CSV table of N, CA and C in Angstrom, one decimal:
chain,number,residue,atom,x,y,z
S,1,GLN,N,42.1,-46.3,45.5
S,1,GLN,CA,41.5,-47.4,44.8
S,1,GLN,C,41.1,-48.5,45.8
S,2,VAL,N,39.9,-49.0,45.6
S,2,VAL,CA,39.4,-50.1,46.4
S,2,VAL,C,39.1,-51.3,45.6
S,3,GLN,N,39.6,-52.4,45.9
S,3,GLN,CA,39.2,-53.7,45.2
S,3,GLN,C,38.3,-54.5,46.1
S,4,LEU,N,37.2,-55.0,45.5
S,4,LEU,CA,36.2,-55.7,46.2
S,4,LEU,C,36.1,-57.2,45.6
S,5,VAL,N,36.1,-58.1,46.5
S,5,VAL,CA,36.0,-59.5,46.0
S,5,VAL,C,34.9,-60.2,46.8
S,6,GLU,N,33.8,-60.6,46.0
S,6,GLU,CA,32.7,-61.3,46.6
S,6,GLU,C,32.9,-62.8,46.7
S,7,SER,N,32.2,-63.4,47.6
S,7,SER,CA,32.3,-64.9,47.7
S,7,SER,C,31.0,-65.3,48.4
S,8,GLY,N,30.7,-66.6,48.3
S,8,GLY,CA,29.6,-67.2,49.1
S,8,GLY,C,28.4,-67.5,48.2
S,9,GLY,N,28.4,-67.2,47.0
S,9,GLY,CA,27.2,-67.5,46.1
S,9,GLY,C,27.2,-69.0,45.9
S,10,GLY,N,26.1,-69.4,45.2
S,10,GLY,CA,25.9,-70.8,44.9
S,10,GLY,C,24.5,-71.2,44.6
S,11,LEU,N,24.2,-72.4,44.6
S,11,LEU,CA,22.8,-73.0,44.3
S,11,LEU,C,22.2,-73.4,45.6
S,12,VAL,N,21.0,-73.0,45.8
S,12,VAL,CA,20.2,-73.3,47.0
S,12,VAL,C,18.8,-73.5,46.7
S,13,GLN,N,18.1,-74.3,47.5
S,13,GLN,CA,16.7,-74.5,47.2
S,13,GLN,C,15.9,-73.4,47.9
S,14,ALA,N,14.7,-73.2,47.3
S,14,ALA,CA,13.8,-72.2,47.9
S,14,ALA,C,13.6,-72.4,49.4
S,15,GLY,N,13.6,-71.4,50.1
S,15,GLY,CA,13.5,-71.5,51.6
S,15,GLY,C,14.8,-71.6,52.3
S,16,GLY,N,15.9,-71.8,51.6
S,16,GLY,CA,17.2,-72.0,52.1
S,16,GLY,C,17.9,-70.6,52.4
S,17,SER,N,19.1,-70.7,52.8
S,17,SER,CA,19.9,-69.5,53.2
S,17,SER,C,21.3,-69.6,52.6
S,18,LEU,N,21.8,-68.4,52.4
S,18,LEU,CA,23.2,-68.2,51.9
S,18,LEU,C,23.8,-67.0,52.6
S,19,ARG,N,25.1,-66.9,52.8
S,19,ARG,CA,25.7,-65.7,53.3
S,19,ARG,C,26.8,-65.3,52.3
S,20,LEU,N,26.6,-64.1,51.8
S,20,LEU,CA,27.6,-63.6,50.9
S,20,LEU,C,28.6,-62.7,51.7
S,21,SER,N,29.9,-62.7,51.2
S,21,SER,CA,30.9,-61.9,51.8
S,21,SER,C,31.5,-61.1,50.7
S,22,CYS,N,32.0,-59.9,51.1
S,22,CYS,CA,32.7,-59.0,50.2
S,22,CYS,C,33.9,-58.5,51.0
S,23,ALA,N,35.1,-58.9,50.5
S,23,ALA,CA,36.4,-58.4,51.2
S,23,ALA,C,36.9,-57.2,50.4
S,24,ALA,N,37.3,-56.2,51.1
S,24,ALA,CA,37.7,-55.0,50.5
S,24,ALA,C,39.2,-54.7,50.8
S,25,SER,N,39.9,-54.2,49.8
S,25,SER,CA,41.3,-53.8,50.1
S,25,SER,C,41.3,-52.3,50.6
S,26,GLY,N,42.4,-51.9,51.1
S,26,GLY,CA,42.6,-50.5,51.5
S,26,GLY,C,42.4,-50.3,53.0
S,27,ARG,N,42.9,-49.1,53.4
S,27,ARG,CA,42.9,-48.8,54.8
S,27,ARG,C,41.8,-47.8,55.2
S,28,THR,N,40.9,-47.5,54.3
S,28,THR,CA,39.8,-46.5,54.6
S,28,THR,C,38.5,-47.2,54.5
S,29,PHE,N,38.4,-48.5,54.7
S,29,PHE,CA,37.2,-49.2,54.5
S,29,PHE,C,36.0,-48.6,55.3
S,30,ARG,N,36.3,-48.2,56.6
S,30,ARG,CA,35.2,-47.7,57.4
S,30,ARG,C,34.6,-46.4,56.9
S,31,SER,N,35.3,-45.8,56.0
S,31,SER,CA,34.8,-44.5,55.4
S,31,SER,C,33.7,-44.7,54.4
S,32,TYR,N,33.6,-45.9,53.8
S,32,TYR,CA,32.7,-46.2,52.7
S,32,TYR,C,31.4,-46.7,53.2
S,33,VAL,N,30.3,-46.2,52.5
S,33,VAL,CA,29.0,-46.8,52.6
S,33,VAL,C,29.1,-48.1,51.7
S,34,MET,N,28.8,-49.2,52.2
S,34,MET,CA,28.9,-50.5,51.5
S,34,MET,C,27.5,-50.9,51.1
S,35,GLY,N,27.4,-51.5,50.0
S,35,GLY,CA,26.0,-51.9,49.5
S,35,GLY,C,26.1,-53.2,48.7
S,36,TRP,N,25.0,-53.8,48.6
S,36,TRP,CA,24.8,-55.0,47.7
S,36,TRP,C,23.7,-54.7,46.7
S,37,PHE,N,24.0,-55.0,45.4
S,37,PHE,CA,23.1,-54.9,44.3
S,37,PHE,C,23.0,-56.2,43.6
S,38,ARG,N,22.0,-56.4,42.8
S,38,ARG,CA,21.8,-57.7,42.1
S,38,ARG,C,21.3,-57.4,40.7
S,39,GLN,N,21.6,-58.3,39.8
S,39,GLN,CA,21.1,-58.2,38.4
S,39,GLN,C,20.7,-59.6,37.9
S,40,ALA,N,19.4,-59.7,37.6
S,40,ALA,CA,18.9,-60.9,37.1
S,40,ALA,C,19.0,-60.9,35.6
S,41,PRO,N,19.0,-62.0,34.9
S,41,PRO,CA,19.1,-62.1,33.4
S,41,PRO,C,18.0,-61.2,32.8
S,42,GLY,N,18.4,-60.3,31.9
S,42,GLY,CA,17.4,-59.5,31.2
S,42,GLY,C,16.8,-58.4,32.0
S,43,LYS,N,17.4,-58.1,33.2
S,43,LYS,CA,16.9,-57.0,34.0
S,43,LYS,C,18.0,-56.1,34.4
S,44,GLU,N,17.6,-54.9,34.8
S,44,GLU,CA,18.6,-53.9,35.2
S,44,GLU,C,19.1,-54.3,36.6
S,45,ARG,N,20.3,-53.8,36.9
S,45,ARG,CA,20.9,-53.9,38.2
S,45,ARG,C,20.0,-53.2,39.2
S,46,GLU,N,19.7,-53.8,40.4
S,46,GLU,CA,18.9,-53.2,41.4
S,46,GLU,C,19.5,-53.2,42.8
S,47,PHE,N,19.1,-52.2,43.6
S,47,PHE,CA,19.6,-52.1,44.9
S,47,PHE,C,19.0,-53.2,45.8
S,48,VAL,N,19.8,-53.8,46.7
S,48,VAL,CA,19.4,-54.8,47.6
S,48,VAL,C,19.5,-54.3,49.1
S,49,ALA,N,20.7,-53.8,49.4
S,49,ALA,CA,20.9,-53.4,50.8
S,49,ALA,C,22.1,-52.5,50.9
S,50,ALA,N,22.2,-51.7,51.9
S,50,ALA,CA,23.3,-50.8,52.2
S,50,ALA,C,23.5,-50.6,53.7
S,51,ILE,N,24.8,-50.3,54.0
S,51,ILE,CA,25.1,-50.1,55.4
S,51,ILE,C,26.1,-48.9,55.6
S,52,SER,N,25.9,-48.1,56.6
S,52,SER,CA,26.8,-47.0,56.8
S,52,SER,C,28.2,-47.4,57.2
S,53,GLY,N,29.1,-46.5,57.2
S,53,GLY,CA,30.5,-46.8,57.6
S,53,GLY,C,30.6,-47.4,59.0
S,54,SER,N,29.9,-46.9,59.9
S,54,SER,CA,30.0,-47.4,61.3
S,54,SER,C,29.1,-48.6,61.5
S,55,GLY,N,28.3,-48.9,60.5
S,55,GLY,CA,27.4,-50.0,60.7
S,55,GLY,C,26.1,-49.7,61.4
S,56,GLY,N,25.9,-48.5,61.8
S,56,GLY,CA,24.8,-48.1,62.6
S,56,GLY,C,23.5,-47.9,61.9
S,57,ASN,N,23.6,-47.7,60.6
S,57,ASN,CA,22.4,-47.5,59.8
S,57,ASN,C,22.4,-48.5,58.6
S,58,THR,N,21.3,-49.2,58.4
S,58,THR,CA,21.1,-50.1,57.3
S,58,THR,C,19.8,-49.8,56.5
S,59,TYR,N,19.9,-50.2,55.3
S,59,TYR,CA,18.8,-49.8,54.3
S,59,TYR,C,18.5,-51.1,53.5
S,60,TYR,N,17.3,-51.3,53.2
S,60,TYR,CA,16.9,-52.5,52.4
S,60,TYR,C,15.9,-52.2,51.3
S,61,ALA,N,16.0,-52.9,50.2
S,61,ALA,CA,14.9,-52.9,49.3
S,61,ALA,C,13.7,-53.6,49.9
S,62,ASP,N,12.5,-53.2,49.5
S,62,ASP,CA,11.3,-53.8,50.1
S,62,ASP,C,11.2,-55.3,49.8
S,63,SER,N,11.7,-55.7,48.7
S,63,SER,CA,11.6,-57.1,48.3
S,63,SER,C,12.4,-58.0,49.2
S,64,VAL,N,13.4,-57.5,49.9
S,64,VAL,CA,14.2,-58.4,50.7
S,64,VAL,C,14.1,-58.1,52.2
S,65,LYS,N,13.4,-57.0,52.6
S,65,LYS,CA,13.2,-56.6,54.0
S,65,LYS,C,12.6,-57.7,54.8
S,66,GLY,N,13.3,-58.0,55.9
S,66,GLY,CA,12.8,-59.1,56.8
S,66,GLY,C,13.4,-60.4,56.5
S,67,ARG,N,14.1,-60.6,55.3
S,67,ARG,CA,14.7,-61.8,54.9
S,67,ARG,C,16.2,-61.7,54.8
S,68,PHE,N,16.7,-60.6,54.4
S,68,PHE,CA,18.1,-60.3,54.2
S,68,PHE,C,18.6,-59.4,55.3
S,69,THR,N,19.9,-59.6,55.7
S,69,THR,CA,20.5,-58.8,56.7
S,69,THR,C,21.9,-58.4,56.3
S,70,ILE,N,22.2,-57.1,56.2
S,70,ILE,CA,23.5,-56.6,55.8
S,70,ILE,C,24.3,-56.3,57.1
S,71,SER,N,25.6,-56.6,57.1
S,71,SER,CA,26.4,-56.3,58.3
S,71,SER,C,27.8,-56.1,57.8
S,72,ARG,N,28.7,-55.5,58.7
S,72,ARG,CA,30.1,-55.3,58.3
S,72,ARG,C,31.0,-55.5,59.5
S,73,ASP,N,32.2,-55.9,59.2
S,73,ASP,CA,33.2,-56.0,60.2
S,73,ASP,C,34.4,-55.1,59.7
S,74,ASN,N,34.5,-53.9,60.3
S,74,ASN,CA,35.5,-53.0,59.8
S,74,ASN,C,36.9,-53.5,60.2
S,75,ALA,N,37.1,-54.3,61.2
S,75,ALA,CA,38.4,-54.8,61.5
S,75,ALA,C,38.9,-55.8,60.4
S,76,LYS,N,37.9,-56.4,59.7
S,76,LYS,CA,38.3,-57.4,58.7
S,76,LYS,C,38.0,-56.8,57.3
S,77,ASN,N,37.7,-55.6,57.2
S,77,ASN,CA,37.4,-55.0,55.9
S,77,ASN,C,36.4,-55.8,55.1
S,78,THR,N,35.4,-56.3,55.7
S,78,THR,CA,34.4,-57.2,55.1
S,78,THR,C,33.0,-56.8,55.3
S,79,VAL,N,32.2,-56.9,54.3
S,79,VAL,CA,30.7,-56.7,54.5
S,79,VAL,C,30.0,-58.0,54.1
S,80,TYR,N,28.9,-58.3,54.8
S,80,TYR,CA,28.2,-59.5,54.6
S,80,TYR,C,26.8,-59.3,54.2
S,81,LEU,N,26.2,-60.3,53.5
S,81,LEU,CA,24.8,-60.3,53.3
S,81,LEU,C,24.2,-61.6,53.6
S,82,GLN,N,23.5,-61.7,54.7
S,82,GLN,CA,22.9,-62.9,55.1
S,82,GLN,C,21.5,-63.0,54.5
S,83,MET,N,21.3,-64.0,53.7
S,83,MET,CA,20.0,-64.2,52.9
S,83,MET,C,19.3,-65.4,53.4
S,84,ASN,N,18.1,-65.2,54.0
S,84,ASN,CA,17.3,-66.3,54.5
S,84,ASN,C,16.0,-66.3,53.7
S,85,SER,N,15.3,-67.4,53.8
S,85,SER,CA,14.0,-67.6,53.1
S,85,SER,C,14.1,-67.2,51.7
S,86,LEU,N,15.1,-67.8,51.0
S,86,LEU,CA,15.4,-67.4,49.6
S,86,LEU,C,14.2,-67.9,48.7
S,87,LYS,N,14.0,-67.1,47.7
S,87,LYS,CA,13.0,-67.4,46.7
S,87,LYS,C,13.6,-67.5,45.3
S,88,PRO,N,12.9,-68.2,44.4
S,88,PRO,CA,13.5,-68.2,43.0
S,88,PRO,C,13.7,-66.9,42.4
S,89,GLU,N,12.9,-65.9,42.8
S,89,GLU,CA,13.1,-64.5,42.2
S,89,GLU,C,14.3,-63.8,42.8
S,90,ASP,N,15.0,-64.4,43.8
S,90,ASP,CA,16.2,-63.8,44.3
S,90,ASP,C,17.4,-64.3,43.4
S,91,THR,N,17.2,-65.1,42.4
S,91,THR,CA,18.2,-65.6,41.5
S,91,THR,C,18.8,-64.4,40.8
S,92,ALA,N,20.1,-64.2,40.9
S,92,ALA,CA,20.8,-63.1,40.2
S,92,ALA,C,22.3,-63.2,40.5
S,93,VAL,N,23.0,-62.3,39.8
S,93,VAL,CA,24.4,-62.1,40.1
S,93,VAL,C,24.4,-60.9,41.2
S,94,TYR,N,25.0,-61.2,42.3
S,94,TYR,CA,25.0,-60.2,43.4
S,94,TYR,C,26.4,-59.5,43.4
S,95,TYR,N,26.3,-58.1,43.4
S,95,TYR,CA,27.5,-57.3,43.4
S,95,TYR,C,27.7,-56.5,44.6
S,96,CYS,N,28.9,-56.4,45.1
S,96,CYS,CA,29.3,-55.6,46.2
S,96,CYS,C,29.6,-54.2,45.7
S,97,ASN,N,29.3,-53.2,46.5
S,97,ASN,CA,29.6,-51.8,46.1
S,97,ASN,C,30.1,-51.0,47.2
S,98,ALA,N,31.1,-50.2,46.9
S,98,ALA,CA,31.7,-49.3,47.9
S,98,ALA,C,31.5,-47.8,47.4
S,99,LYS,N,31.0,-47.0,48.2
S,99,LYS,CA,30.7,-45.6,47.8
S,99,LYS,C,31.2,-44.6,48.8
S,100,LEU,N,31.9,-43.6,48.3
S,100,LEU,CA,32.3,-42.5,49.2
S,100,LEU,C,32.4,-41.2,48.3
S,101,TRP,N,31.4,-40.3,48.5
S,101,TRP,CA,31.3,-39.1,47.7
S,101,TRP,C,31.2,-39.5,46.2
S,102,LEU,N,32.2,-39.1,45.4
S,102,LEU,CA,32.1,-39.4,44.0
S,102,LEU,C,32.8,-40.7,43.7
S,103,LEU,N,33.4,-41.3,44.6
S,103,LEU,CA,34.1,-42.6,44.4
S,103,LEU,C,33.1,-43.7,44.5
S,104,ASP,N,33.2,-44.7,43.5
S,104,ASP,CA,32.2,-45.7,43.4
S,104,ASP,C,32.9,-46.9,42.9
S,105,TYR,N,33.0,-48.0,43.7
S,105,TYR,CA,33.7,-49.2,43.3
S,105,TYR,C,32.7,-50.4,43.3
S,106,TRP,N,33.0,-51.4,42.4
S,106,TRP,CA,32.2,-52.6,42.2
S,106,TRP,C,33.1,-53.8,42.3
S,107,GLY,N,32.5,-54.9,42.8
S,107,GLY,CA,33.2,-56.2,42.7
S,107,GLY,C,32.8,-56.9,41.4
S,108,GLN,N,33.3,-58.1,41.2
S,108,GLN,CA,33.0,-58.8,40.0
S,108,GLN,C,31.7,-59.6,40.0
S,109,GLY,N,31.1,-59.7,41.1
S,109,GLY,CA,29.8,-60.4,41.2
S,109,GLY,C,30.0,-61.8,41.6
S,110,THR,N,28.9,-62.3,42.2
S,110,THR,CA,28.8,-63.8,42.6
S,110,THR,C,27.4,-64.2,42.3
S,111,GLN,N,27.3,-65.4,41.7
S,111,GLN,CA,26.0,-65.9,41.2
S,111,GLN,C,25.3,-66.6,42.4
S,112,VAL,N,24.0,-66.2,42.5
S,112,VAL,CA,23.1,-66.9,43.5
S,112,VAL,C,22.0,-67.4,42.6
S,113,THR,N,21.7,-68.7,42.8
S,113,THR,CA,20.7,-69.4,42.1
S,113,THR,C,19.8,-70.1,43.1
S,114,VAL,N,18.5,-69.8,43.0
S,114,VAL,CA,17.5,-70.4,44.0
S,114,VAL,C,16.6,-71.3,43.2
S,115,SER,N,16.6,-72.6,43.4
S,115,SER,CA,15.7,-73.5,42.7
S,115,SER,C,14.4,-73.6,43.4
S,116,SER,N,13.3,-73.9,42.6
S,116,SER,CA,12.0,-74.0,43.2
S,116,SER,C,11.7,-75.4,43.5
């Protein structure tokens, strides 16, 4: 069982930055592919970014490529999402995800609101 706790959301003006953090429980953190997803009101949850267990491979949705950076610190059991040049369309609840084969865990989400 893995528990994920997100933090770092908030209200920011367009063009600003935020850094989200996701702290994970458990001793096998580095085994998991970690990801960030988001869900805007009235829309389905969508993929934002993911990072391999070692941190050597990262993946991004086209909508955030070049603006967002995912990273992880396996010593701290934490994954981060640095979000720069934020746009109003980035407004959503952001969820942390941990995936290993058939195991799939989610955090409770953190709200990000970008004002124009």
